[in-house]
mmCIF file of C-alpha atoms in Angstrom:
data_model
loop_
_atom_site.group_PDB
_atom_site.id
_atom_site.type_symbol
_atom_site.label_atom_id
_atom_site.label_comp_id
_atom_site.label_asym_id
_atom_site.label_seq_id
_atom_site.Cartn_x
_atom_site.Cartn_y
_atom_site.Cartn_z
ATOM 1 C CA MET A 1199 6.772 21.919 -20.948
ATOM 2 C CA LYS A 1200 5.330 19.626 -23.571
ATOM 3 C CA LEU A 1201 5.117 15.989 -22.457
ATOM 4 C CA PHE A 1202 4.809 12.802 -24.479
ATOM 5 C CA PHE A 1203 3.445 9.760 -22.617
ATOM 6 C CA VAL A 1204 4.626 6.339 -23.780
ATOM 7 C CA GLY A 1205 2.088 4.069 -22.119
ATOM 8 C CA PHE A 1206 -1.153 5.011 -20.425
ATOM 9 C CA GLY A 1207 -1.731 2.375 -17.780
ATOM 10 C CA ASN A 1208 -2.526 2.966 -14.128
ATOM 11 C CA VAL A 1209 0.338 5.395 -13.508
ATOM 12 C CA GLY A 1210 -0.240 7.376 -16.685
ATOM 13 C CA ARG A 1211 -3.947 7.689 -16.050
ATOM 14 C CA GLU A 1212 -3.448 8.785 -12.462
ATOM 15 C CA LEU A 1213 -0.906 11.364 -13.597
ATOM 16 C CA ALA A 1214 -3.435 12.592 -16.170
ATOM 17 C CA ARG A 1215 -6.131 12.815 -13.483
ATOM 18 C CA ILE A 1216 -3.830 14.884 -11.294
ATOM 19 C CA LEU A 1217 -3.106 17.237 -14.198
ATOM 20 C CA VAL A 1218 -6.818 17.540 -15.015
ATOM 21 C CA ARG A 1219 -7.556 18.366 -11.358
ATOM 22 C CA LYS A 1220 -4.450 20.489 -10.882
ATOM 23 C CA ALA A 1221 -6.518 23.264 -9.288
ATOM 24 C CA ASP A 1222 -7.231 20.892 -6.387
ATOM 25 C CA TYR A 1223 -3.506 20.773 -5.543
ATOM 26 C CA PRO A 1224 -2.222 24.245 -4.581
ATOM 27 C CA GLY A 1225 1.370 23.023 -4.595
ATOM 28 C CA LEU A 1226 1.146 22.350 -8.335
ATOM 29 C CA ALA A 1227 0.106 25.885 -9.272
ATOM 30 C CA ASP A 1228 3.462 26.591 -10.925
ATOM 31 C CA LEU A 1229 3.618 23.305 -12.865
ATOM 32 C CA ASP A 1230 3.004 24.422 -16.450
ATOM 33 C CA VAL A 1231 2.775 21.346 -18.669
ATOM 34 C CA SER A 1232 0.725 20.006 -21.551
ATOM 35 C CA VAL A 1233 0.594 16.489 -22.954
ATOM 36 C CA VAL A 1234 1.099 16.543 -26.730
ATOM 37 C CA GLY A 1235 1.034 12.793 -27.267
ATOM 38 C CA ILE A 1236 -0.092 9.513 -25.701
ATOM 39 C CA THR A 1237 0.713 6.124 -27.208
ATOM 40 C CA THR A 1238 -0.396 2.720 -25.941
ATOM 41 C CA GLY A 1239 0.153 -0.878 -26.913
ATOM 42 C CA ARG A 1240 -3.462 -1.824 -27.642
ATOM 43 C CA ARG A 1241 -5.683 1.163 -26.886
ATOM 44 C CA GLY A 1242 -4.707 3.538 -29.664
ATOM 45 C CA ALA A 1243 -2.851 6.835 -29.645
ATOM 46 C CA LEU A 1244 -3.517 10.561 -29.356
ATOM 47 C CA ALA A 1245 -1.482 13.533 -30.543
ATOM 48 C CA SER A 1246 -2.057 17.287 -30.582
ATOM 49 C CA GLU A 1247 0.382 20.169 -30.981
ATOM 50 C CA THR A 1248 -1.749 22.278 -28.634
ATOM 51 C CA GLY A 1249 -2.217 19.541 -26.046
ATOM 52 C CA VAL A 1250 -4.332 16.408 -25.812
ATOM 53 C CA ASP A 1251 -7.706 16.714 -24.069
ATOM 54 C CA LEU A 1252 -6.810 14.590 -21.037
ATOM 55 C CA ALA A 1253 -10.314 14.603 -19.570
ATOM 56 C CA ARG A 1254 -11.700 13.190 -22.803
ATOM 57 C CA ALA A 1255 -8.864 10.655 -23.030
ATOM 58 C CA LEU A 1256 -9.651 9.347 -19.551
ATOM 59 C CA ARG A 1257 -13.376 9.268 -20.269
ATOM 60 C CA GLU A 1258 -12.886 7.314 -23.501
ATOM 61 C CA LEU A 1259 -10.802 4.666 -21.788
ATOM 62 C CA ASP A 1260 -13.334 4.345 -18.964
ATOM 63 C CA GLU A 1261 -16.313 4.093 -21.316
ATOM 64 C CA LYS A 1262 -14.932 2.402 -24.431
ATOM 65 C CA GLY A 1263 -11.652 0.820 -23.372
ATOM 66 C CA ARG A 1264 -9.638 2.611 -26.047
ATOM 67 C CA PHE A 1265 -9.166 5.880 -27.882
ATOM 68 C CA THR A 1266 -11.583 6.232 -30.801
ATOM 69 C CA PRO A 1267 -11.270 7.815 -34.259
ATOM 70 C CA GLU A 1268 -14.054 10.224 -33.264
ATOM 71 C CA ASN A 1269 -11.587 11.915 -30.930
ATOM 72 C CA PRO A 1270 -10.076 14.932 -32.761
ATOM 73 C CA ASP A 1271 -6.705 14.052 -31.192
ATOM 74 C CA TYR A 1272 -6.765 10.472 -32.515
ATOM 75 C CA SER A 1273 -3.505 9.360 -34.146
ATOM 76 C CA GLU A 1274 -2.156 6.319 -35.976
ATOM 77 C CA LEU A 1275 1.376 6.859 -34.631
ATOM 78 C CA ASP A 1276 3.029 4.044 -32.717
ATOM 79 C CA SER A 1277 5.347 4.770 -29.796
ATOM 80 C CA LEU A 1278 8.603 4.756 -31.756
ATOM 81 C CA LYS A 1279 7.267 6.907 -34.606
ATOM 82 C CA ALA A 1280 5.856 9.342 -32.076
ATOM 83 C CA ALA A 1281 9.174 9.465 -30.203
ATOM 84 C CA GLU A 1282 10.902 10.206 -33.494
ATOM 85 C CA ASN A 1283 8.470 12.806 -34.824
ATOM 86 C CA LEU A 1284 6.365 14.560 -32.176
ATOM 87 C CA ASP A 1285 7.428 17.977 -30.905
ATOM 88 C CA TYR A 1286 7.851 17.383 -27.161
ATOM 89 C CA ASP A 1287 10.221 18.505 -24.427
ATOM 90 C CA VAL A 1288 10.002 15.439 -22.181
ATOM 91 C CA LEU A 1289 9.332 11.804 -23.027
ATOM 92 C CA VAL A 1290 7.676 10.061 -20.058
ATOM 93 C CA GLU A 1291 8.296 6.325 -20.474
ATOM 94 C CA MET A 1292 5.500 4.380 -18.743
ATOM 95 C CA SER A 1293 5.266 1.213 -20.829
ATOM 96 C CA PRO A 1294 5.340 -2.180 -19.040
ATOM 97 C CA LEU A 1295 8.695 -3.650 -18.024
ATOM 98 C CA SER A 1296 9.846 -6.612 -20.105
ATOM 99 C CA VAL A 1297 12.557 -8.676 -18.427
ATOM 100 C CA GLU A 1298 12.314 -11.264 -21.206
ATOM 101 C CA HIS A 1299 13.128 -8.635 -23.838
ATOM 102 C CA ARG A 1300 15.852 -7.090 -21.664
ATOM 103 C CA GLY A 1301 14.142 -3.739 -21.228
ATOM 104 C CA GLU A 1302 12.946 -3.288 -24.788
ATOM 105 C CA PRO A 1303 11.169 -1.479 -26.341
ATOM 106 C CA ALA A 1304 11.511 1.080 -23.526
ATOM 107 C CA ILE A 1305 15.271 1.381 -24.039
ATOM 108 C CA THR A 1306 14.745 2.278 -27.696
ATOM 109 C CA HIS A 1307 12.114 4.888 -26.779
ATOM 110 C CA VAL A 1308 14.495 6.478 -24.269
ATOM 111 C CA ARG A 1309 17.473 6.388 -26.631
ATOM 112 C CA THR A 1310 15.432 7.934 -29.445
ATOM 113 C CA ALA A 1311 14.334 10.847 -27.275
ATOM 114 C CA LEU A 1312 17.830 11.463 -25.920
ATOM 115 C CA GLU A 1313 19.334 11.383 -29.403
ATOM 116 C CA ARG A 1314 16.871 14.121 -30.379
ATOM 117 C CA GLY A 1315 18.040 16.217 -27.429
ATOM 118 C CA ARG A 1316 14.843 15.654 -25.456
ATOM 119 C CA HIS A 1317 14.609 15.064 -21.716
ATOM 120 C CA VAL A 1318 13.440 11.677 -20.432
ATOM 121 C CA ILE A 1319 11.576 10.608 -17.309
ATOM 122 C CA THR A 1320 11.186 6.846 -17.036
ATOM 123 C CA CYS A 1321 8.893 4.894 -14.738
ATOM 124 C CA ASN A 1322 10.016 1.750 -16.522
ATOM 125 C CA LYS A 1323 12.919 0.087 -14.699
ATOM 126 C CA GLY A 1324 14.224 -1.642 -17.825
ATOM 127 C CA PRO A 1325 16.394 1.226 -19.108
ATOM 128 C CA LEU A 1326 18.166 1.443 -15.726
ATOM 129 C CA ALA A 1327 18.566 -2.305 -15.311
ATOM 130 C CA PHE A 1328 19.704 -3.167 -18.830
ATOM 131 C CA ALA A 1329 21.238 -0.044 -20.402
ATOM 132 C CA TYR A 1330 21.815 2.637 -17.768
ATOM 133 C CA ARG A 1331 25.481 3.316 -18.442
ATOM 134 C CA GLN A 1332 24.976 3.815 -22.192
ATOM 135 C CA LEU A 1333 21.852 5.959 -21.757
ATOM 136 C CA ARG A 1334 23.458 8.082 -19.030
ATOM 137 C CA LYS A 1335 26.448 8.710 -21.296
ATOM 138 C CA LEU A 1336 24.152 9.701 -24.164
ATOM 139 C CA ALA A 1337 22.155 12.069 -21.945
ATOM 140 C CA ASP A 1338 25.365 13.720 -20.731
ATOM 141 C CA GLU A 1339 26.616 14.121 -24.311
ATOM 142 C CA LYS A 1340 23.334 15.715 -25.385
ATOM 143 C CA GLY A 1341 22.990 17.885 -22.279
ATOM 144 C CA THR A 1342 19.591 16.411 -21.475
ATOM 145 C CA ALA A 1343 18.040 15.013 -18.309
ATOM 146 C CA PHE A 1344 17.472 11.308 -17.707
ATOM 147 C CA LEU A 1345 15.365 10.995 -14.541
ATOM 148 C CA HIS A 1346 13.732 7.966 -12.932
ATOM 149 C CA GLU A 1347 12.378 8.599 -9.421
ATOM 150 C CA THR A 1348 9.344 6.341 -9.878
ATOM 151 C CA THR A 1349 11.345 3.222 -10.753
ATOM 152 C CA VAL A 1350 12.065 2.219 -7.137
ATOM 153 C CA MET A 1351 9.716 2.731 -4.168
ATOM 154 C CA ASP A 1352 7.047 4.545 -6.151
ATOM 155 C CA GLY A 1353 7.321 8.289 -5.537
ATOM 156 C CA ALA A 1354 9.489 8.157 -2.418
ATOM 157 C CA PRO A 1355 12.568 10.391 -2.859
ATOM 158 C CA VAL A 1356 15.177 7.655 -3.156
ATOM 159 C CA PHE A 1357 17.282 8.835 -6.095
ATOM 160 C CA ASP A 1358 16.500 12.485 -5.384
ATOM 161 C CA MET A 1359 17.744 12.192 -1.805
ATOM 162 C CA ALA A 1360 20.958 10.517 -2.915
ATOM 163 C CA ARG A 1361 21.492 13.103 -5.649
ATOM 164 C CA CYS A 1362 20.700 16.196 -3.573
ATOM 165 C CA CYS A 1363 21.383 15.304 0.051
ATOM 166 C CA MET A 1364 24.264 12.827 -0.065
ATOM 167 C CA ARG A 1365 26.752 14.628 -2.287
ATOM 168 C CA GLY A 1366 30.342 13.694 -1.585
ATOM 169 C CA ASN A 1367 29.384 10.333 -0.091
ATOM 170 C CA THR A 1368 30.402 6.985 -1.487
ATOM 171 C CA ILE A 1369 27.629 4.445 -1.086
ATOM 172 C CA ARG A 1370 29.235 1.250 0.121
ATOM 173 C CA ARG A 1371 26.122 -0.891 0.403
ATOM 174 C CA ILE A 1372 22.394 -0.808 -0.315
ATOM 175 C CA ASP A 1373 19.836 -3.072 1.371
ATOM 176 C CA GLY A 1374 16.083 -2.956 1.045
ATOM 177 C CA ILE A 1375 12.665 -4.535 0.961
ATOM 178 C CA LEU A 1376 11.514 -3.440 -2.466
ATOM 179 C CA ASN A 1377 8.767 -5.785 -3.652
ATOM 180 C CA SER A 1378 5.302 -5.353 -2.162
ATOM 181 C CA THR A 1379 3.866 -8.643 -3.399
ATOM 182 C CA SER A 1380 6.498 -10.825 -1.746
ATOM 183 C CA ASN A 1381 6.334 -8.817 1.473
ATOM 184 C CA TYR A 1382 2.540 -9.060 1.552
ATOM 185 C CA VAL A 1383 2.677 -12.833 1.068
ATOM 186 C CA LEU A 1384 5.276 -13.260 3.829
ATOM 187 C CA CYS A 1385 3.147 -11.201 6.223
ATOM 188 C CA ALA A 1386 0.085 -13.292 5.323
ATOM 189 C CA MET A 1387 1.992 -16.517 5.972
ATOM 190 C CA GLU A 1388 3.004 -15.145 9.380
ATOM 191 C CA GLN A 1389 -0.730 -14.966 10.155
ATOM 192 C CA GLY A 1390 -1.126 -18.656 9.343
ATOM 193 C CA MET A 1391 -2.141 -18.463 5.701
ATOM 194 C CA THR A 1392 -0.662 -20.709 3.059
ATOM 195 C CA PHE A 1393 1.572 -19.355 0.302
ATOM 196 C CA GLU A 1394 -1.298 -19.690 -2.192
ATOM 197 C CA GLU A 1395 -3.731 -17.856 0.105
ATOM 198 C CA GLY A 1396 -1.226 -15.042 0.532
ATOM 199 C CA VAL A 1397 -0.866 -14.684 -3.238
ATOM 200 C CA LYS A 1398 -4.644 -14.598 -3.714
ATOM 201 C CA GLY A 1399 -4.886 -11.936 -1.012
ATOM 202 C CA ALA A 1400 -2.269 -9.825 -2.761
ATOM 203 C CA GLN A 1401 -4.168 -10.165 -6.031
ATOM 204 C CA ALA A 1402 -7.446 -9.227 -4.343
ATOM 205 C CA GLU A 1403 -5.765 -6.081 -2.998
ATOM 206 C CA GLN A 1404 -4.495 -5.375 -6.545
ATOM 207 C CA ILE A 1405 -0.913 -5.538 -5.293
ATOM 208 C CA ALA A 1406 -0.022 -8.612 -7.340
ATOM 209 C CA GLU A 1407 -0.548 -9.166 -11.060
ATOM 210 C CA ALA A 1408 -2.691 -11.988 -12.419
ATOM 211 C CA ASP A 1409 0.646 -13.720 -13.103
ATOM 212 C CA PRO A 1410 2.756 -12.818 -10.047
ATOM 213 C CA SER A 1411 5.756 -14.960 -10.996
ATOM 214 C CA HIS A 1412 8.103 -12.012 -11.617
ATOM 215 C CA ASP A 1413 7.452 -10.829 -8.064
ATOM 216 C CA LEU A 1414 7.559 -14.216 -6.368
ATOM 217 C CA ASP A 1415 10.606 -15.461 -8.270
ATOM 218 C CA GLY A 1416 12.562 -12.342 -7.335
ATOM 219 C CA TRP A 1417 12.838 -10.774 -10.783
ATOM 220 C CA ASP A 1418 11.140 -7.496 -9.889
ATOM 221 C CA ALA A 1419 13.338 -7.114 -6.813
ATOM 222 C CA SER A 1420 16.426 -8.001 -8.867
ATOM 223 C CA VAL A 1421 15.623 -5.321 -11.425
ATOM 224 C CA LYS A 1422 15.145 -2.748 -8.659
ATOM 225 C CA ILE A 1423 18.368 -3.492 -6.793
ATOM 226 C CA VAL A 1424 20.253 -3.450 -10.105
ATOM 227 C CA ALA A 1425 18.702 -0.068 -10.920
ATOM 228 C CA LEU A 1426 19.865 1.301 -7.559
ATOM 229 C CA ALA A 1427 23.344 -0.180 -7.913
ATOM 230 C CA ASN A 1428 23.809 1.054 -11.470
ATOM 231 C CA VAL A 1429 22.669 4.606 -10.738
ATOM 232 C CA LEU A 1430 24.060 5.136 -7.238
ATOM 233 C CA MET A 1431 27.102 2.841 -7.080
ATOM 234 C CA GLY A 1432 28.398 3.146 -10.634
ATOM 235 C CA ALA A 1433 27.753 -0.531 -11.330
ATOM 236 C CA ASP A 1434 27.035 -2.075 -14.707
ATOM 237 C CA LEU A 1435 24.991 -5.023 -13.476
ATOM 238 C CA LYS A 1436 22.197 -6.874 -15.254
ATOM 239 C CA PRO A 1437 19.286 -8.578 -13.453
ATOM 240 C CA ASP A 1438 20.418 -12.064 -14.468
ATOM 241 C CA GLU A 1439 23.701 -11.452 -12.613
ATOM 242 C CA VAL A 1440 21.881 -11.097 -9.283
ATOM 243 C CA ASP A 1441 22.123 -14.005 -6.840
ATOM 244 C CA ARG A 1442 18.367 -14.479 -6.770
ATOM 245 C CA GLU A 1443 16.221 -16.666 -4.517
ATOM 246 C CA SER A 1444 12.605 -17.550 -5.248
ATOM 247 C CA MET A 1445 9.924 -17.521 -2.569
ATOM 248 C CA ALA A 1446 8.818 -21.003 -3.602
ATOM 249 C CA ALA A 1447 10.962 -22.711 -0.950
ATOM 250 C CA ILE A 1448 9.695 -20.574 1.938
ATOM 251 C CA THR A 1449 7.182 -22.477 4.073
ATOM 252 C CA PRO A 1450 4.825 -21.228 6.799
ATOM 253 C CA GLU A 1451 6.710 -23.508 9.193
ATOM 254 C CA ARG A 1452 9.986 -21.689 8.509
ATOM 255 C CA ILE A 1453 8.322 -18.326 9.024
ATOM 256 C CA LEU A 1454 6.651 -19.334 12.287
ATOM 257 C CA ALA A 1455 9.861 -20.940 13.582
ATOM 258 C CA ALA A 1456 11.715 -17.697 12.893
ATOM 259 C CA ARG A 1457 9.032 -15.755 14.787
ATOM 260 C CA GLU A 1458 9.478 -18.006 17.807
ATOM 261 C CA ARG A 1459 13.203 -17.202 17.771
ATOM 262 C CA GLY A 1460 12.528 -13.459 17.564
ATOM 263 C CA PHE A 1461 12.986 -12.963 13.820
ATOM 264 C CA ARG A 1462 10.873 -12.132 10.777
ATOM 265 C CA VAL A 1463 11.561 -13.570 7.330
ATOM 266 C CA LYS A 1464 11.889 -10.845 4.700
ATOM 267 C CA MET A 1465 12.947 -10.835 1.048
ATOM 268 C CA VAL A 1466 15.958 -8.532 1.267
ATOM 269 C CA CYS A 1467 17.640 -7.002 -1.770
ATOM 270 C CA SER A 1468 21.303 -6.107 -1.354
ATOM 271 C CA ALA A 1469 24.104 -4.542 -3.382
ATOM 272 C CA TRP A 1470 27.633 -4.188 -2.041
ATOM 273 C CA ARG A 1471 31.129 -3.360 -3.188
ATOM 274 C CA GLU A 1472 33.529 -6.257 -3.531
ATOM 275 C CA ARG A 1473 37.015 -5.145 -4.541
ATOM 276 C CA GLU A 1474 36.555 -3.253 -7.816
ATOM 277 C CA SER A 1475 33.091 -4.592 -8.620
ATOM 278 C CA VAL A 1476 29.542 -4.454 -7.251
ATOM 279 C CA LYS A 1477 27.604 -7.608 -6.385
ATOM 280 C CA ALA A 1478 23.878 -7.988 -5.731
ATOM 281 C CA SER A 1479 21.457 -10.509 -4.265
ATOM 282 C CA VAL A 1480 17.786 -11.070 -3.466
ATOM 283 C CA LYS A 1481 17.480 -13.470 -0.541
ATOM 284 C CA ALA A 1482 15.012 -14.612 2.090
ATOM 285 C CA SER A 1483 16.647 -13.304 5.261
ATOM 286 C CA GLU A 1484 15.821 -13.529 8.943
ATOM 287 C CA VAL A 1485 15.900 -10.070 10.527
ATOM 288 C CA PRO A 1486 15.652 -9.391 14.288
ATOM 289 C CA MET A 1487 12.386 -7.942 15.579
ATOM 290 C CA ASP A 1488 14.113 -4.686 16.542
ATOM 291 C CA HIS A 1489 15.598 -4.196 13.062
ATOM 292 C CA PRO A 1490 13.965 -1.462 10.922
ATOM 293 C CA PHE A 1491 13.263 -4.022 8.194
ATOM 294 C CA ALA A 1492 11.154 -6.076 10.621
ATOM 295 C CA LEU A 1493 8.777 -3.121 10.976
ATOM 296 C CA VAL A 1494 7.872 -3.114 7.275
ATOM 297 C CA ASP A 1495 4.442 -4.678 6.959
ATOM 298 C CA ALA A 1496 2.357 -5.730 3.970
ATOM 299 C CA THR A 1497 2.730 -3.145 1.190
ATOM 300 C CA GLY A 1498 5.483 -1.046 2.764
ATOM 301 C CA SER A 1499 9.014 -0.666 1.429
ATOM 302 C CA ILE A 1500 12.354 0.403 2.839
ATOM 303 C CA VAL A 1501 15.866 1.063 1.576
ATOM 304 C CA ARG A 1502 19.042 1.634 3.594
ATOM 305 C CA PHE A 1503 22.200 3.232 2.262
ATOM 306 C CA GLU A 1504 25.509 2.576 4.000
ATOM 307 C CA THR A 1505 27.877 5.447 3.214
ATOM 308 C CA ASP A 1506 31.416 6.447 4.087
ATOM 309 C CA LEU A 1507 30.546 9.872 5.561
ATOM 310 C CA LEU A 1508 26.869 9.832 6.584
ATOM 311 C CA GLY A 1509 26.790 6.314 7.956
ATOM 312 C CA LYS A 1510 23.487 4.495 7.474
ATOM 313 C CA ILE A 1511 20.532 6.404 6.018
ATOM 314 C CA LEU A 1512 17.055 4.923 5.609
ATOM 315 C CA VAL A 1513 14.061 5.822 3.449
ATOM 316 C CA THR A 1514 10.770 4.060 4.131
ATOM 317 C CA GLU A 1515 7.203 4.302 2.894
ATOM 318 C CA GLU A 1516 3.922 2.932 4.191
ATOM 319 C CA HIS A 1517 0.953 1.882 2.079
ATOM 320 C CA PRO A 1518 1.928 3.511 -1.225
ATOM 321 C CA ASP A 1519 -0.785 3.840 -3.841
ATOM 322 C CA ILE A 1520 -0.994 4.816 -7.483
ATOM 323 C CA THR A 1521 -1.037 8.516 -6.579
ATOM 324 C CA THR A 1522 2.326 8.267 -4.831
ATOM 325 C CA THR A 1523 3.723 6.534 -7.904
ATOM 326 C CA ALA A 1524 2.401 9.256 -10.210
ATOM 327 C CA TYR A 1525 3.927 11.845 -7.894
ATOM 328 C CA GLY A 1526 7.373 10.447 -8.693
ATOM 329 C CA VAL A 1527 6.935 11.765 -12.245
ATOM 330 C CA ILE A 1528 5.859 15.149 -10.893
ATOM 331 C CA ALA A 1529 8.936 15.243 -8.659
ATOM 332 C CA ASP A 1530 11.115 14.629 -11.711
ATOM 333 C CA LEU A 1531 9.313 17.395 -13.623
ATOM 334 C CA TYR A 1532 10.108 19.813 -10.815
ATOM 335 C CA ALA A 1533 13.723 18.634 -10.841
ATOM 336 C CA LEU A 1534 13.813 19.500 -14.538
ATOM 337 C CA VAL A 1535 12.328 22.955 -13.994
ATOM 338 C CA SER A 1536 14.717 23.736 -11.138
ATOM 339 C CA GLY A 1537 17.757 22.447 -13.009
ATOM 340 C CA ASN A 1538 18.392 19.927 -10.216
ATOM 341 C CA ARG A 1539 18.987 16.904 -12.419
#
């Protein structure tokens, strides 16, 4: 399979490292892929019909901060032109999410690939949160795959489990703790830190961005719960339709008072059916100490599906890192190869 990477940030680079060191992972022996193009916002682009030299690409970024014209694979193509013109089998969309631009330009990249009859794997949540129904319809019309395991809970098999192991079920409700930054800050405040100290700790651990407002104001969690609802509940929600609560009003006193009463404060994302529609929220909620959500510490995540036939099913992860996120793309590649899409 020939892959085209849109974006080459932390996830893209880790995926490239895994592919370069594929011999170190016996389970990947049958994964036969090459990367024929890489485009970035500010670090240049590479393209090669026979496959980009990934080891050199990684080395250039480490040493020079960008791709250089001395590289024989160097290209002047931007992401859209590359999506329109390169000969690839799978577009892997890894550009940064833009809530302000309502998922663009990622949506255009995805649409362009699907219109050409190419498969798409997206790590970017924007296409699911702002245009899932249209893109899913286009993929079905073209007979191509539109996969997205990495968009929620890194590489944990959230969508894959629902698709493969919950067939015939109707998902009535989804609840989860889906944003690591907010959960880290809440856990820090439980230990007596201030809100600001918790944020600085999350940034020091490279969990939070330099500007963590999207996490702390609930936008990242809103995008994720909308992605889940749109894909798994047939919703057509947008992130600005989520009943969203910011962490700004949560004080250490509230958190400690909840602890004394036997509860932990968690930012819980929820989506539920209400008559013929689906509603969603991101709220600071008090959960009992014996609840599975109360066991999720620091960087962990959890999602619970409430179904009509299987009852309540949970998926949880502890201490995810960039490798687990990159694995989500690999899982989607295997789904493509196996026809399980």
